[in-house]
Short mmCIF file of C-alpha atoms in Angstrom, two decimals:
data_model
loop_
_atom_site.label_atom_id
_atom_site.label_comp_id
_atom_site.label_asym_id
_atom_site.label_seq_id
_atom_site.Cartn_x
_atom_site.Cartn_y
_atom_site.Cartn_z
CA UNK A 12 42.35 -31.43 12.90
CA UNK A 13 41.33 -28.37 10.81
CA UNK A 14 41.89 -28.85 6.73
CA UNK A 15 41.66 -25.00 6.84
CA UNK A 16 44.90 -23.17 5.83
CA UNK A 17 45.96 -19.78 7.07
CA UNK A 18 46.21 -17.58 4.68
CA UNK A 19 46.82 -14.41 6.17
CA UNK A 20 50.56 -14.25 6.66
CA UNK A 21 53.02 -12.10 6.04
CA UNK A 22 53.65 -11.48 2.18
CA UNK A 23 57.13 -10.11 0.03
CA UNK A 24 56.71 -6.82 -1.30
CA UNK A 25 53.91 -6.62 -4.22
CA UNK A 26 55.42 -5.65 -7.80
CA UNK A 27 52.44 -4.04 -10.40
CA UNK A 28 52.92 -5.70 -13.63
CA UNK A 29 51.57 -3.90 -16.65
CA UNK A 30 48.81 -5.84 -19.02
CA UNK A 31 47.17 -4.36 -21.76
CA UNK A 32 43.00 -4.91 -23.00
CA UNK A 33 42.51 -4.15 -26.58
CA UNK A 34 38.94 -3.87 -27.80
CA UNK A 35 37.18 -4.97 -30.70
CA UNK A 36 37.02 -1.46 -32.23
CA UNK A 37 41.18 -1.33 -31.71
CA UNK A 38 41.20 0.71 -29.00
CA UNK A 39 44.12 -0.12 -26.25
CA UNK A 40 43.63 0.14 -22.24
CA UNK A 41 46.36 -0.07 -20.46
CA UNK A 42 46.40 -1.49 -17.24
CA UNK A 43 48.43 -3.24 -14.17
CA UNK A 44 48.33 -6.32 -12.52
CA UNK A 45 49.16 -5.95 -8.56
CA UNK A 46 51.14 -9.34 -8.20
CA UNK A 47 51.96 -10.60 -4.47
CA UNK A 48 54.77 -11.58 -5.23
CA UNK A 49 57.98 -9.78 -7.24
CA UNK A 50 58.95 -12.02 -10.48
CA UNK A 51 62.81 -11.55 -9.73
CA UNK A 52 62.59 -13.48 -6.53
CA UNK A 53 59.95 -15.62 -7.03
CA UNK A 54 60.37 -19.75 -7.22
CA UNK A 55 57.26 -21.62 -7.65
CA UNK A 56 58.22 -24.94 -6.15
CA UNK A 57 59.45 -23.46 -2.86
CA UNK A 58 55.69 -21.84 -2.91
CA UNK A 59 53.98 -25.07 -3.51
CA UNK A 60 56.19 -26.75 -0.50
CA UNK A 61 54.07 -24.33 1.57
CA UNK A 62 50.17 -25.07 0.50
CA UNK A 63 48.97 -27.71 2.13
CA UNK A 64 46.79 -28.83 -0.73
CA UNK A 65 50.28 -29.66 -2.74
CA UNK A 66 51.17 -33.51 -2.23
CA UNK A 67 54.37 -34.13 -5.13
CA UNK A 68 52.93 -36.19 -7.73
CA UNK A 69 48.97 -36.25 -6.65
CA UNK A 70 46.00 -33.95 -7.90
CA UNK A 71 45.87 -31.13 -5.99
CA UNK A 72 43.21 -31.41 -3.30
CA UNK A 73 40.33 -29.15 -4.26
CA UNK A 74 38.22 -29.85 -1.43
CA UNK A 75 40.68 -27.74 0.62
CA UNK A 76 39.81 -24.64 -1.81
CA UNK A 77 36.21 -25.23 -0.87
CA UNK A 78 37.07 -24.70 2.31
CA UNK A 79 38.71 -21.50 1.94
CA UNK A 80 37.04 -18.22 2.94
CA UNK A 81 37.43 -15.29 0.67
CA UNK A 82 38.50 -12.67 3.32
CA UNK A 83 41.25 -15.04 4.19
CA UNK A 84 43.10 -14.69 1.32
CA UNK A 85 41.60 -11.35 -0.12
CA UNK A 86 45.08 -9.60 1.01
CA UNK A 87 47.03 -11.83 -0.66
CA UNK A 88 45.30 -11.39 -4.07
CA UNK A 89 43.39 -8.53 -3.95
CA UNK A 90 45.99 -6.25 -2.37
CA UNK A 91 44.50 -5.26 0.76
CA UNK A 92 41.46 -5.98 3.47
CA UNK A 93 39.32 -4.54 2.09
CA UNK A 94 36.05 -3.39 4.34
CA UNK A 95 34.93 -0.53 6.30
CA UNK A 96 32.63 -2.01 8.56
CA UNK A 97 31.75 -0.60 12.17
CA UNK A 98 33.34 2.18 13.74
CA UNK A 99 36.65 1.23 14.28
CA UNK A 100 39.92 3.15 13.49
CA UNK A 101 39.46 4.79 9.91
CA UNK A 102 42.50 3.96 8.01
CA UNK A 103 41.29 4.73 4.06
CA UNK A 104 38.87 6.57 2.02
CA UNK A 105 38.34 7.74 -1.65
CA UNK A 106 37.39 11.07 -2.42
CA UNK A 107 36.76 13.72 -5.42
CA UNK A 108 37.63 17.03 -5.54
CA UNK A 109 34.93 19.50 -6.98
CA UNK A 110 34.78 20.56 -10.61
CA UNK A 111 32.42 22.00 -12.95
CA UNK A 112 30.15 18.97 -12.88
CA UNK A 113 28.97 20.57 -9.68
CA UNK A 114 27.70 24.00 -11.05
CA UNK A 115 26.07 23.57 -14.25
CA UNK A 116 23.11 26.42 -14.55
CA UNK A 117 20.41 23.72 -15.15
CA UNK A 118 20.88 22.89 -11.31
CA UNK A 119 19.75 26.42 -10.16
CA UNK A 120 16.79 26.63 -12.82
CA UNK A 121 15.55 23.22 -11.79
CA UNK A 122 16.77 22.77 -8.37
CA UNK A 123 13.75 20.73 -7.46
CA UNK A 124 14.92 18.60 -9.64
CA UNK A 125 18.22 17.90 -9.12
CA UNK A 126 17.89 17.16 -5.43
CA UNK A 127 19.25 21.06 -4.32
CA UNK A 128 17.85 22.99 -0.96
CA UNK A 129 18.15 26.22 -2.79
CA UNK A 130 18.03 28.02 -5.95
CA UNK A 131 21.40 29.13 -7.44
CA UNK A 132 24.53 27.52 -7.58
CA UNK A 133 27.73 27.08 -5.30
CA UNK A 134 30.96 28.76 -5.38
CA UNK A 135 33.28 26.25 -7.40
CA UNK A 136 36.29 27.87 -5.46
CA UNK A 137 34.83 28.13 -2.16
CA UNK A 138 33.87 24.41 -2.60
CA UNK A 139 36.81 23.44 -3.57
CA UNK A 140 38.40 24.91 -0.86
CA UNK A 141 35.95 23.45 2.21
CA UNK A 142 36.62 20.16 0.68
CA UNK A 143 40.37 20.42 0.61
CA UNK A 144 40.59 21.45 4.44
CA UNK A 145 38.23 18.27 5.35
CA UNK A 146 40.72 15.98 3.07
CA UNK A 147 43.78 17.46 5.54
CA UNK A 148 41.96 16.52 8.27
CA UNK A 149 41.19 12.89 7.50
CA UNK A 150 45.11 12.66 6.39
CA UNK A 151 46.35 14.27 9.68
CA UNK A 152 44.37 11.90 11.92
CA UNK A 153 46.20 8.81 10.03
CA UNK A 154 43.66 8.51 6.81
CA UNK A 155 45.09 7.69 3.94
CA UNK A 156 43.04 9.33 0.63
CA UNK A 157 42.90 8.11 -2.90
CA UNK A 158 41.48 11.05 -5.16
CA UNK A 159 39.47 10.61 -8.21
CA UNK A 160 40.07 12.70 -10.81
CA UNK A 161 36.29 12.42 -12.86
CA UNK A 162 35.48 13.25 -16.47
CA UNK A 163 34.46 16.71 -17.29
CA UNK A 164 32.07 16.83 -18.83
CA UNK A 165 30.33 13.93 -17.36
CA UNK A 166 27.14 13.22 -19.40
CA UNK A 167 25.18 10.26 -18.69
CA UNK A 168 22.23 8.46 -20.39
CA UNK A 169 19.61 10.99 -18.88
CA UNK A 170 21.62 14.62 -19.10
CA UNK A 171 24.34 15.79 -16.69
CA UNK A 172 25.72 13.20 -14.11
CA UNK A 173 25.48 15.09 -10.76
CA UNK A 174 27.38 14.55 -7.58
CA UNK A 175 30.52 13.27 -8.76
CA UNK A 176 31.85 14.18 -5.25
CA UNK A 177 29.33 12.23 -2.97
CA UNK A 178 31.54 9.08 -2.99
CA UNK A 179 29.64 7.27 -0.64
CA UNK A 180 27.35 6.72 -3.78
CA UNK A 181 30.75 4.64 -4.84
CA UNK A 182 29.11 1.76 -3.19
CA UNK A 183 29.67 -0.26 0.30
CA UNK A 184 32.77 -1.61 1.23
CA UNK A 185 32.29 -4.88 3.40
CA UNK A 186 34.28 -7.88 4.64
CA UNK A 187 36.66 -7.54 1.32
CA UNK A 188 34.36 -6.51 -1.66
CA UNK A 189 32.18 -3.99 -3.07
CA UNK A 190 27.77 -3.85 -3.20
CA UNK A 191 28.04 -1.39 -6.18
CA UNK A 192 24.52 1.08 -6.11
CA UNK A 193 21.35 1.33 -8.63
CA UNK A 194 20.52 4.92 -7.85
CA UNK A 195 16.79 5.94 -6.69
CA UNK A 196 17.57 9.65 -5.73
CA UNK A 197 18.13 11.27 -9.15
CA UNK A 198 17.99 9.59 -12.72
CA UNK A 199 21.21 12.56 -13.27
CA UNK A 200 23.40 10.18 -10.67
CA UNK A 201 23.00 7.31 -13.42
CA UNK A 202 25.88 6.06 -14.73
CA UNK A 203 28.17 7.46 -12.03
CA UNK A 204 28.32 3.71 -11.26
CA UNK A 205 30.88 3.12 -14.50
CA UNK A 206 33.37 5.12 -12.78
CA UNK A 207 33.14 4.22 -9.56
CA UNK A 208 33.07 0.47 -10.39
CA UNK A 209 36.24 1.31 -13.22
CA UNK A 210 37.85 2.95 -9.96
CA UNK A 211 37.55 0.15 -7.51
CA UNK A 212 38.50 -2.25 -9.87
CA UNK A 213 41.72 0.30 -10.23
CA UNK A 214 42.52 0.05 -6.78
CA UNK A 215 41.76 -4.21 -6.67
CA UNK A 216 38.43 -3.77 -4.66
CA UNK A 217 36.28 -6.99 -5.49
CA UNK A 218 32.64 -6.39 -6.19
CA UNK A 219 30.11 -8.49 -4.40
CA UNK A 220 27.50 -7.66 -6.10
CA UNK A 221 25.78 -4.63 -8.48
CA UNK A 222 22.40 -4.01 -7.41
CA UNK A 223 20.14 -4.97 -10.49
CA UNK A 224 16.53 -5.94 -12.28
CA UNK A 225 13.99 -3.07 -10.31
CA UNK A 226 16.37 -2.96 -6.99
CA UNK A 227 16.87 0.42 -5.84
CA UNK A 228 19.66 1.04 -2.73
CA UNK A 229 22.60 3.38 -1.88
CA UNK A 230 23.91 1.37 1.13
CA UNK A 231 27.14 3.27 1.16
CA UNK A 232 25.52 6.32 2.71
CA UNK A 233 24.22 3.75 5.26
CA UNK A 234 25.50 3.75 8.96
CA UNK A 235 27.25 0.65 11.31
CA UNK A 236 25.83 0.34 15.02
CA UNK A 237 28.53 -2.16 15.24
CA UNK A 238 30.88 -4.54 13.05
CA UNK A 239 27.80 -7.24 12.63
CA UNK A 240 24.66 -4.70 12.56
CA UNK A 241 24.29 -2.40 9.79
CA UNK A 242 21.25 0.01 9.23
CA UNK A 243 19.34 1.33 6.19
CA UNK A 244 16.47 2.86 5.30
CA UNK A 245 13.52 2.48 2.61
CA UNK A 246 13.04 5.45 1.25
CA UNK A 247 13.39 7.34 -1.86
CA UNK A 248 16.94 5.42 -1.84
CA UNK A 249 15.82 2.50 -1.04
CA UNK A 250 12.90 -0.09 -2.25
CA UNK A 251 12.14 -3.69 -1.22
CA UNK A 252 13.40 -5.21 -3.54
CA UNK A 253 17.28 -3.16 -3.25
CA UNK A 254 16.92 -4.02 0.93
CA UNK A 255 16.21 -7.79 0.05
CA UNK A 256 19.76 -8.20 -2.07
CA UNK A 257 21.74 -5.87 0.33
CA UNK A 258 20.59 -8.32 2.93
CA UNK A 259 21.31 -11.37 0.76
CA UNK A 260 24.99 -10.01 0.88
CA UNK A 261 25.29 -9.04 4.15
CA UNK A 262 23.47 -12.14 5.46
CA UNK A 263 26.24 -14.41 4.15
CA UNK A 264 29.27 -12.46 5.56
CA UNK A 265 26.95 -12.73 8.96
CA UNK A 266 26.03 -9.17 9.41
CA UNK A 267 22.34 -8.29 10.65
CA UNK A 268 20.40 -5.99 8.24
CA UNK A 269 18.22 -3.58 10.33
CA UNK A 270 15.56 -1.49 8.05
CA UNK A 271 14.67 1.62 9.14
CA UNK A 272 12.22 3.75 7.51
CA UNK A 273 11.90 7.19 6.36
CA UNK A 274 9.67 9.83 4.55
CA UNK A 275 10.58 11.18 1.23
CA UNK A 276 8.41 13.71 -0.84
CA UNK A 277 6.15 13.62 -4.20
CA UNK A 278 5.65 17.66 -5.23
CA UNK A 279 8.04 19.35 -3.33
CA UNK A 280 11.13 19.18 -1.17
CA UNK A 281 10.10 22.04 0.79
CA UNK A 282 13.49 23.29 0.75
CA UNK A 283 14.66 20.20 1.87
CA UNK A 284 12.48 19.83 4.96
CA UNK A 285 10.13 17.33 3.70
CA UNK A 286 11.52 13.68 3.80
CA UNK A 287 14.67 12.75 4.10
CA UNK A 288 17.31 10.72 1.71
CA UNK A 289 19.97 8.46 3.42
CA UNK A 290 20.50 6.97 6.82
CA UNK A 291 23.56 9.05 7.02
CA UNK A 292 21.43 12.02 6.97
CA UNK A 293 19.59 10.79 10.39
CA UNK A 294 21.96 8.66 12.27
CA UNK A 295 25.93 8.81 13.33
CA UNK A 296 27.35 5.84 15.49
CA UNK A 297 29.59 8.20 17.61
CA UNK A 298 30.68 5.52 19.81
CA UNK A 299 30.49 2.35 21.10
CA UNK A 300 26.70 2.23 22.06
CA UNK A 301 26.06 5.72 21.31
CA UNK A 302 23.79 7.24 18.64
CA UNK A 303 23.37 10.68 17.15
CA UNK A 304 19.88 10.41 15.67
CA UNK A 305 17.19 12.91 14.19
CA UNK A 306 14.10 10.66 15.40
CA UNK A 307 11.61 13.24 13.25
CA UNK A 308 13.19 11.13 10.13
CA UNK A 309 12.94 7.71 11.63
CA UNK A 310 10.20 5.21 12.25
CA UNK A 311 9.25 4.76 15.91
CA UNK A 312 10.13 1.49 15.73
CA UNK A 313 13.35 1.92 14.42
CA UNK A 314 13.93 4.29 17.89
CA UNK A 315 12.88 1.27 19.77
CA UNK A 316 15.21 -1.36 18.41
CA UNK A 317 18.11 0.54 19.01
CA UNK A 318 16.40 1.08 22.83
CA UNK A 319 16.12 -2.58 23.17
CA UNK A 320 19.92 -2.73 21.65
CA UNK A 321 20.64 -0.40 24.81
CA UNK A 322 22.22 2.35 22.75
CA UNK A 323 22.01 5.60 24.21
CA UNK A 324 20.34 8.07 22.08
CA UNK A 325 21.35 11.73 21.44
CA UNK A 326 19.16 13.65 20.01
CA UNK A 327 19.75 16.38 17.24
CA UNK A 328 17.40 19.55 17.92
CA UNK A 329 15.04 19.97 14.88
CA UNK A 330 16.43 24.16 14.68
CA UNK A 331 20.20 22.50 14.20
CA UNK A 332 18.96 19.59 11.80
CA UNK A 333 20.55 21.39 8.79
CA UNK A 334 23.87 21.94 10.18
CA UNK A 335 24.35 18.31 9.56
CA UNK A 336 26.08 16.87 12.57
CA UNK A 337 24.32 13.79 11.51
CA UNK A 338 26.20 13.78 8.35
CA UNK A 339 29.62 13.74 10.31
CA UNK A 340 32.47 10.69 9.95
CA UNK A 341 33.56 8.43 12.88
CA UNK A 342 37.08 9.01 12.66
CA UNK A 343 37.32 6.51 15.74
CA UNK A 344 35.08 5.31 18.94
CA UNK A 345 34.72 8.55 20.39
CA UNK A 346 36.24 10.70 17.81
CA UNK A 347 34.24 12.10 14.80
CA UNK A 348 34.70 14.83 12.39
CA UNK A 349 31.36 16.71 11.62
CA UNK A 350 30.17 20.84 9.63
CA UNK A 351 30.74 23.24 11.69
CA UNK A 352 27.64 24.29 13.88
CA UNK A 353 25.31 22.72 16.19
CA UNK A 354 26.40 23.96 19.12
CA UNK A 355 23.59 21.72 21.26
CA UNK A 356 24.83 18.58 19.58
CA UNK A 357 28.83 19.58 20.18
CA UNK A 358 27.82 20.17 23.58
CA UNK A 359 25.75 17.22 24.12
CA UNK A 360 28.78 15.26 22.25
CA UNK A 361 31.40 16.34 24.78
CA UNK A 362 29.69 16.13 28.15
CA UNK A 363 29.70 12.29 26.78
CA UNK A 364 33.36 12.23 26.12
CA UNK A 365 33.13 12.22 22.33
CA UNK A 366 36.08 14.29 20.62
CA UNK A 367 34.57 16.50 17.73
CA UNK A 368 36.52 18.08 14.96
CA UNK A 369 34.61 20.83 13.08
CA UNK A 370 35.29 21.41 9.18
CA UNK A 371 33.03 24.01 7.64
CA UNK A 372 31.54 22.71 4.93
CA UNK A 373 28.86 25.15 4.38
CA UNK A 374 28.92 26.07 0.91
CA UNK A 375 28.26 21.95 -0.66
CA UNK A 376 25.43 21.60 2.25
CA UNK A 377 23.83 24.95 0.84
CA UNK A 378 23.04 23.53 -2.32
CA UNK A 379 22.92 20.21 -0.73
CA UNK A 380 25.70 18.55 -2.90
CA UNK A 381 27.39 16.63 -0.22
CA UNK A 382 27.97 16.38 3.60
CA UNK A 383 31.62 15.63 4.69
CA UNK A 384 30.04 11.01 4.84
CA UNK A 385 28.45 11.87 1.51
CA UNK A 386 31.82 12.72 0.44
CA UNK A 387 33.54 9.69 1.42
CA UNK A 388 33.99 6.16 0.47
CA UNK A 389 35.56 4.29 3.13
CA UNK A 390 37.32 1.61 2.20
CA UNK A 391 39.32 0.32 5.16
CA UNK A 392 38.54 0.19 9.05
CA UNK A 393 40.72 -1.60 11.82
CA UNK A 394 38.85 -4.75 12.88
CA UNK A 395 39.14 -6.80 15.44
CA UNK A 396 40.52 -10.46 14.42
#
């Protein structure tokens, strides 16, 4: 007989309670405490009648505890199941509306620099706008959004913190908790992780783990060829080091690690044709065993696992690369949401049954600030039990 209690049943209505952290310098946070259960209605010894390591009058049995897994119970004390793996149903995101950290003048001087495809800077309104219009979709097809609202200014430790709207630098959201980043892209996205990790704590996300010592990865711009297989590449966004923890995580909530590898630059971008950044700028799991996939950013070897795997390959034409199609969200199997363009790939898409909803986001992939994934955090996918 199993010692293993099920935690996953149905809960009373949650009640915030409000707590408060005051600092050593006197300065007062306020903050809430989601409780499972409301204070009015609770009685504690009718909840110990129901855990089954409560005996009246004995020690409580600990060994039980051990025995406990942590996604079992994270709904009842972190708030939600948390975890965004594969490409089920998307159910929630978090996302952040474009401000003036977005436009500063120092980006168009030294666009190099700060990661941009082009000199000059983006319309703040015309941004604001594109990203607005992709947020409608997500909420019309059954999304539901959290927004951050982020400092501005935002200074960090090295000038300007940059791309305060790709969210998917938030961090990955797996099996109930959080691998928070240690950015290798820019030195201006350092310290981005403060707010991100003040915001999932904010809306009760556990962390797993922050990616430390020399580690460089961004897994949450990484991409899911299924629930238990997640891909990501070494590259500038990536070192051995960052792969071996992300796999340390994954490993023990029994997902497979697959390392891909791609080519990033030393003196030049080339306007953002030389090397490539994240997985989710060369692969999009568009359904169940079916790949989008720029194979001119990939290893060859990376092309034949997924072969082996028996995923059928699409592949993006190299003249429609910077449409970004490959940068597109799996709304559902068979359903994504992608910029407007690549007519091949749409085409390609549709004789193979996939349902593609276009959202022009051509003025953030002009200065290469964000690509509607880049933009988003997910934080919740249906999963199969």
């Amino acid at each position: 007989m199993s010692t293993r209690p099920d935690l996953r049943q149905q809960l009373p209505t949650r009640e915030d309670v409000p707590f408060t952290v005051r600092t050593a310098d006197g300065d007062t946070v306020e903050l809430t405490y989601s409780s499972p259960r409301e204070a009015a209605s609770h009685d504690e010894m009718a909840v110990l009648e129901t855990l089954p390591w409560f005996e009246s009058g004995k020690p409580l049995r600990n060994y039980m505890l051990h025995e406990t897994d942590f996604y079992d119970e994270v709904e009842q004390i972190w708030g939600r199941r948390w975890g965004a793996e594969g490409i089920g149903t998307l159910r929630e995101v978090l996302v952040s509306r474009p401000t003036e950290n977005e436009i500063r003048p120092e980006y168009a001087q030294e666009w190099q620099y700060y990661y941009s495809s082009a000199a000059g800077n983006a319309d703040l309104g015309r941004l604001q706008e594109q990203f607005d219009a992709y947020y409608e979709v997500l909420e019309e097809n059954g999304v539901r959004v959290n927004y951050i609202e982020p400092p501005v200014p935002a200074i960090g430790a090295y000038g300007w913190i940059k791309n305060l709207v790709t969210l998917a630098g938030g961090g990955l959201v797996v099996h109930g908790g959080a691998i928070l980043h240690r950015y290798g892209l820019g030195s201006w996205q350092r310290g981005r992780e403060v707010i991100w990790e003040k915001t999932l704590a904010a809306l009760q996300v556990p962390i797993y783990l922050t990616i430390h010592g020399k580690a460089i990865c961004e897994p949450g711009a990484g991409r899911w060829l299924d629930a238990k297989t997640f891909a990501f590449n070494e590259s500038v966004v990536a070192n051995e080091e960052g792969l071996r923890q992300l796999e340390f995580v994954l490993s023990n909530l029994g997902i497979e690690l697959i390392v891909c590898h791609s080519p990033g630059w030393y003196d030049s971008t080339g306007h953002g044709n030389i090397g490539t950044s994240h997985m989710d700028m060369v692969m999009l799991t568009v359904d169940h065993r079916k790949v989008l996939l720029a194979p001119h950013l990939v290893n060859y070897g990376f092309v034949r696992e997924l072969v082996k795997r028996d995923y059928e390959i699409i592949e993006v034409p190299v003249e429609e690369y910077w449409d970004l199609a490959l940068n597109g969200v799996t709304l559902s199997p068979g359903k994504v949401v992608m910029n407007a363009g690549s007519p091949t790939v749409v085409k390609e898409l549709e004789k193979r049954d996939v349902e593609v909803i276009q959202v022009d986001f051509s003025e953030s992939h002009k200065f290469a600030i964000a690509g509607l994934h880049c933009a988003t955090l997910e934080l919740v996918r249906e999963q199969d039990d």
